[in-house]
CSV table of C-alpha atoms in Angstrom, one decimal:
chain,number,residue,atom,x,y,z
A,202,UNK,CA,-21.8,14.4,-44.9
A,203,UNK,CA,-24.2,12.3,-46.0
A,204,UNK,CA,-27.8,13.9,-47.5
A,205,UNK,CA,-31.2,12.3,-47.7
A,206,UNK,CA,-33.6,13.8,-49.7
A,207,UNK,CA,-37.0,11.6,-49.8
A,208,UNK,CA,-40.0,12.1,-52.4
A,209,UNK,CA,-42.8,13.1,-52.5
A,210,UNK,CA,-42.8,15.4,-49.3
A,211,UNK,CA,-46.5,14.2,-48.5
A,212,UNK,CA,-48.9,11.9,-50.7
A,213,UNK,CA,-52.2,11.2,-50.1
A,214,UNK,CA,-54.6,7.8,-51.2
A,215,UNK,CA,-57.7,6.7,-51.2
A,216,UNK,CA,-57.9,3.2,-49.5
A,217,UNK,CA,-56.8,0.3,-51.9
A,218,UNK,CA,-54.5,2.4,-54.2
A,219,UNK,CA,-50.4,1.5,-54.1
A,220,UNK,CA,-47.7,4.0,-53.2
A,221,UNK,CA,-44.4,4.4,-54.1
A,222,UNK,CA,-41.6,6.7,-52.1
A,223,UNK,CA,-38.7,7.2,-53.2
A,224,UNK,CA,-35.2,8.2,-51.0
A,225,UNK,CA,-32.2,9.5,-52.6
A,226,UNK,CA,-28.8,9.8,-50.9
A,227,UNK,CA,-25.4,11.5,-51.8
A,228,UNK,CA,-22.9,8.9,-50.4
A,229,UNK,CA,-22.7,5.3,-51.0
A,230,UNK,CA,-24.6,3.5,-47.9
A,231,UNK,CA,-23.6,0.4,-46.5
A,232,UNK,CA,-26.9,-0.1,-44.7
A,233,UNK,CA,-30.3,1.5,-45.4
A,234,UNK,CA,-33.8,1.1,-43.1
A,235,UNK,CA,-37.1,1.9,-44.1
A,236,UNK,CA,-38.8,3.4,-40.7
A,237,UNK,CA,-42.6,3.9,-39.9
A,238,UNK,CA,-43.3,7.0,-37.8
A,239,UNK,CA,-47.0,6.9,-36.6
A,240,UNK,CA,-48.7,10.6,-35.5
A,241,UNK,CA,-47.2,11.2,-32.2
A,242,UNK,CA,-45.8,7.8,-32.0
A,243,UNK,CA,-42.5,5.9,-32.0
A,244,UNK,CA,-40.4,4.8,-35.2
A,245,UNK,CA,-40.3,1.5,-36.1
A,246,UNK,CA,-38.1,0.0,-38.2
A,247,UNK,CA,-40.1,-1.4,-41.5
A,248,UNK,CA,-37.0,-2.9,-42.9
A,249,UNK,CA,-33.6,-3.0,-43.8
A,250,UNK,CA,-32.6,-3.5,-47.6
A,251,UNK,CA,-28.7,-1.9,-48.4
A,252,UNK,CA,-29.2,-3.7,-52.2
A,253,UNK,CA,-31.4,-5.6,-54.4
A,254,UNK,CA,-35.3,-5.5,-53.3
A,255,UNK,CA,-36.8,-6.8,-50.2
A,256,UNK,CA,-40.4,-7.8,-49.8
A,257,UNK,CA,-42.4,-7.8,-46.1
A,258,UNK,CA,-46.1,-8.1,-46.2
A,259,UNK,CA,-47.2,-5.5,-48.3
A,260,UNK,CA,-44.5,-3.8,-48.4
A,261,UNK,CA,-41.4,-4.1,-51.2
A,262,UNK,CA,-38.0,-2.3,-51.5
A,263,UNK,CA,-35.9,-1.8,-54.1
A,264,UNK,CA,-32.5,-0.1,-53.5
A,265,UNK,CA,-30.1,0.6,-56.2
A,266,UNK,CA,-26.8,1.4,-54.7
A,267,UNK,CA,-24.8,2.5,-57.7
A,268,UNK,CA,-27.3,5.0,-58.5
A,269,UNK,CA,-27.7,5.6,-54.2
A,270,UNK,CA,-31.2,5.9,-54.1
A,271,UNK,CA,-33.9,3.2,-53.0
A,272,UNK,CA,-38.0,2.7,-53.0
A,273,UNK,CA,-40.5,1.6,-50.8
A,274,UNK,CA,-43.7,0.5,-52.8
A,275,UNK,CA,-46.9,0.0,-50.4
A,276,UNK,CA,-49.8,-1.9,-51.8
A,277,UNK,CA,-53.2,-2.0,-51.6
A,278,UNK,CA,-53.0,1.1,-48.9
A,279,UNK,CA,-55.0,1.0,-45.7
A,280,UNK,CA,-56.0,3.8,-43.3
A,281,UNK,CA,-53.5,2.5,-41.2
A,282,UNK,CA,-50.6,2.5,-43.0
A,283,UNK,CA,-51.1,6.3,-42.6
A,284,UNK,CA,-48.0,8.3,-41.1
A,285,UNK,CA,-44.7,9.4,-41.9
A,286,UNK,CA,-42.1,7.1,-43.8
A,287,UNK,CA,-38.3,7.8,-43.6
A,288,UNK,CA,-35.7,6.4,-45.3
A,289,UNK,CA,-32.2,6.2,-43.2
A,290,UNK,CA,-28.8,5.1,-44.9
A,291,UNK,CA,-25.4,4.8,-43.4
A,292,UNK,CA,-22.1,4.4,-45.2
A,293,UNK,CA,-20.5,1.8,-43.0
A,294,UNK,CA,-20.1,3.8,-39.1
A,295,UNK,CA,-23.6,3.5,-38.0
A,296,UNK,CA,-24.3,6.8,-37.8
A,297,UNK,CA,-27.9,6.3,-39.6
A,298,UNK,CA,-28.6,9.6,-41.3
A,299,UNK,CA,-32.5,10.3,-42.0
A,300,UNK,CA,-34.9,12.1,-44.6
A,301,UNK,CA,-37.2,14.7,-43.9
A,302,UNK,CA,-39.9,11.5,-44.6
A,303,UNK,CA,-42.8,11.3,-46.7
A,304,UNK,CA,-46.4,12.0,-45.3
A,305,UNK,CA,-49.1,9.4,-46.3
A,306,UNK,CA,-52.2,9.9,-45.4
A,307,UNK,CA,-55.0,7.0,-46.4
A,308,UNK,CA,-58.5,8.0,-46.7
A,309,UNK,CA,-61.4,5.2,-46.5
B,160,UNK,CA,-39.0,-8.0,-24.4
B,161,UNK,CA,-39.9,-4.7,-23.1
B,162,UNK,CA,-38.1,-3.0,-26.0
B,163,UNK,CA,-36.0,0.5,-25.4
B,164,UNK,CA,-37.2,2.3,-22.4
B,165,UNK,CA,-36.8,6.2,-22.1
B,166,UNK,CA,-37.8,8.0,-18.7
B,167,UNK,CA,-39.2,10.5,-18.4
B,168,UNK,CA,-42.0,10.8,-20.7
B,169,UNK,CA,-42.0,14.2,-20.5
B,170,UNK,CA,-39.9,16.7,-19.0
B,171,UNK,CA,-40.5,20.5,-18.4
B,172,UNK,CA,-37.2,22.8,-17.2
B,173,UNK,CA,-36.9,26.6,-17.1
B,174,UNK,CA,-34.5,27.9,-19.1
B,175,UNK,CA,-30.8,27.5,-17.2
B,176,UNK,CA,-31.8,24.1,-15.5
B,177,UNK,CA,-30.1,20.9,-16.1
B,178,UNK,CA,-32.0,17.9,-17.1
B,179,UNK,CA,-30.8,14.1,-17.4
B,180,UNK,CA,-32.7,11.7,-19.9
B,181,UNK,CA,-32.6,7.7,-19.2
B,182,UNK,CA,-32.2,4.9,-21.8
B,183,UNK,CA,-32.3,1.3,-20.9
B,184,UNK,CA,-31.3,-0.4,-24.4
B,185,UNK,CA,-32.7,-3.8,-25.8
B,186,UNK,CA,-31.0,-6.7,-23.5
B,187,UNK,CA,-28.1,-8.2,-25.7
B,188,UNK,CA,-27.9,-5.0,-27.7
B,189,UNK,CA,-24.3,-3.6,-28.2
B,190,UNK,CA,-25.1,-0.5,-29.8
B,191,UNK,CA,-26.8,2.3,-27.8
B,192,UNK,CA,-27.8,5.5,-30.2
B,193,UNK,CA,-29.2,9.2,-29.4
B,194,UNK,CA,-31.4,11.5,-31.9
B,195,UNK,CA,-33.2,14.4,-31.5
B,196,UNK,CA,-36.4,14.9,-33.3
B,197,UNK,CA,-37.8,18.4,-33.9
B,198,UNK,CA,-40.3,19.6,-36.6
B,199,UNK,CA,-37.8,21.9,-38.4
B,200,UNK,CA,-34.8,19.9,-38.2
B,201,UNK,CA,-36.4,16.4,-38.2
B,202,UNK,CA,-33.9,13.8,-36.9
B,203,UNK,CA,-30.7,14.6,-36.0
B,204,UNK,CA,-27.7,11.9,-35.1
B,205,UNK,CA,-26.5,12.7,-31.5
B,206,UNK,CA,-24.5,10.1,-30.2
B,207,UNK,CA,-23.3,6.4,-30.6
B,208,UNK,CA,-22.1,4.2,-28.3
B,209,UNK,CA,-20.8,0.7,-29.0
B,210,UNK,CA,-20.2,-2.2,-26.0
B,211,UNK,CA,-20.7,0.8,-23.7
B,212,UNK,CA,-17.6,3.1,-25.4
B,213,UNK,CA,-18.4,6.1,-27.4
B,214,UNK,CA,-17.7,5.8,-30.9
B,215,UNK,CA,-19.0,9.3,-32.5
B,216,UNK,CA,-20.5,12.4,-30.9
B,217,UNK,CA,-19.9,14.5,-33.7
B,218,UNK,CA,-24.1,15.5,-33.3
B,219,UNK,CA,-23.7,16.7,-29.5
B,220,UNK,CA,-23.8,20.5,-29.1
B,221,UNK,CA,-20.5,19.8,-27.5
B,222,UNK,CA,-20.8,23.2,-24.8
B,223,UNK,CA,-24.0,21.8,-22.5
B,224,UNK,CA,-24.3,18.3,-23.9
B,225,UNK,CA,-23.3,15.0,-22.5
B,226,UNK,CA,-23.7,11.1,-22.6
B,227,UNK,CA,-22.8,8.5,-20.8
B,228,UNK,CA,-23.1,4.7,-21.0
B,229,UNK,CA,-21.4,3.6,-17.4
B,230,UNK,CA,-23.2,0.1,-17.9
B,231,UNK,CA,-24.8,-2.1,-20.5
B,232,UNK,CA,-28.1,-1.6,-19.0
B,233,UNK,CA,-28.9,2.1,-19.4
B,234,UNK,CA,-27.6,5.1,-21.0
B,235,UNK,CA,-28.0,8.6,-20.1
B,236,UNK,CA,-27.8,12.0,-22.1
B,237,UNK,CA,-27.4,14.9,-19.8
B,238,UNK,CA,-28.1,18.9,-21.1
B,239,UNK,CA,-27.0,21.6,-18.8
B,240,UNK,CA,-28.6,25.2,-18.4
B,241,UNK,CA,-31.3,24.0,-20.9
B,242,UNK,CA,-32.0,26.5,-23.3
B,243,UNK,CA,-35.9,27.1,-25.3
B,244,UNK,CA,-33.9,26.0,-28.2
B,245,UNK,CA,-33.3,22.1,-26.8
B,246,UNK,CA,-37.1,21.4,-26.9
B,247,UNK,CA,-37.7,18.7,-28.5
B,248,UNK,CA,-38.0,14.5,-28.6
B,249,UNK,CA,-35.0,13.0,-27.5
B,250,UNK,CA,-35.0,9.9,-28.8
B,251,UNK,CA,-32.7,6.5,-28.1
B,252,UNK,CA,-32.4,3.6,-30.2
B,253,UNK,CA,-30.5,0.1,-29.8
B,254,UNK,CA,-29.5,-2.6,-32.1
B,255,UNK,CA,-26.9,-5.3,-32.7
B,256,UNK,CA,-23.9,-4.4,-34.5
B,257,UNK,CA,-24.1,-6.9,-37.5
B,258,UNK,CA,-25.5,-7.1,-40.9
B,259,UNK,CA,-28.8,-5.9,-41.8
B,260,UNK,CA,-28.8,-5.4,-37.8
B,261,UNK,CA,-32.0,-3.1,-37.2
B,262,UNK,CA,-32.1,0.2,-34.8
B,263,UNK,CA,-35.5,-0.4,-32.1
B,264,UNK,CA,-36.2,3.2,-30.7
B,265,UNK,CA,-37.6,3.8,-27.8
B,266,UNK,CA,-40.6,6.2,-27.3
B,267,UNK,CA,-38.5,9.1,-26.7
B,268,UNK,CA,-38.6,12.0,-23.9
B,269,UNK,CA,-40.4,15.1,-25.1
B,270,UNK,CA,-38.6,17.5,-23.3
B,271,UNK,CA,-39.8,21.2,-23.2
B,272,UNK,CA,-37.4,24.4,-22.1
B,273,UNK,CA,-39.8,27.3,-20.8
């Protein structure tokens, strides 16, 4: 089945700097979302981008899906973008298959 | 727009009691999705229905779990003799089935075996 590994497992910024995350994936994916997990709160969907790169706010995403793997870059970071990031392809029967995420913690 | 609802909150059983978690999907929304969220295993695909029919269960420990989707409106995932080993966030997400459709979750029931 399909396997998401994301980079790097946790990251952490001072307020102002960019980030970058990066999700790889073993099958070809149809459809892939970029969700927002805050501490102890729901998951909300950041966007969706299954090729070419996507931009929302501050928030860009490049997905490459010959090579199956795709980016989210965040700029000029702010405490509260801090949380967990996953990354969740499918390949075409909805059944979204997540990452472990990526930890970002943003310090003032 | 109230978004996904899940009820309960929170749910406490003793080991060997059933419980029954509620989703009430997005109006409009055709596809009705269950995860399970634990720290070690992170999020884990349960269930999928589409207009109400399920489509893949292939994530349902298929002994003491089971879902159902009788109407459009609500959803329900029902684990029997609860084991400490089910404790975690049960979570249900809808969407639209089209392109680039986006899953909404809802905030999940945290439910906790003793």
């Amino acid at each position: 089945g399909q396997q998401v590994q994301q980079s790097p497992a946790s990251l952490v910024l001072q307020e102002g700097e960019n980030a970058e995350l990066q999700c790889n994936f073993s099958s070809t994916a149809t459809q892939l979302q970029w969700f927002y997990q805050s501490p102890g709160g729901s998951l909300v969907s950041l966007l969706s981008n299954p090729s070419g790169t996507k931009h929302t706010g501050r928030l860009t995403s490049t997905t490459v899906t010959k090579e199956r793997r795709s980016s989210l870059h965040i700029s000029s970071s702010q405490t509260t973008d801090s949380g967990t990031y996953l990354c969740a392809p499918h390949t075409g029967n909805y059944k979204y298959v997540f990452g472990a995420g990526t930890r970002l913690k943003v310090i003032a | 727009n109230a978004g996904v609802i899940q009820t309960p909150r929170h749910k406490v059983t003793g080991k060997g009691q059933e419980a029954t978690l509620w989703c009430e999907p997005i109006s409009g929304h055709s596809a009705v999705f269950w995860y399970r969220q634990t720290i070690v295993q992170g999020l884990e695909f349960l269930t999928y229905f589409r207009n109400q029919a399920p489509i893949d269960d292939s994530g349902m420990p298929k002994e003491r779990f089971s879902a159902q989707m009788p109407n459009q409106s609500h959803s329900t995932l029902k684990i029997q003799s609860t084991q400490p080993q089910d404790s975690a966030v049960y979570l249900c997400a809808s969407s639209l089935v089209q392109n680039n459709e986006r899953l909404f979750f809802g905030h999940g029931t945290k439910l906790s075996v003793l």
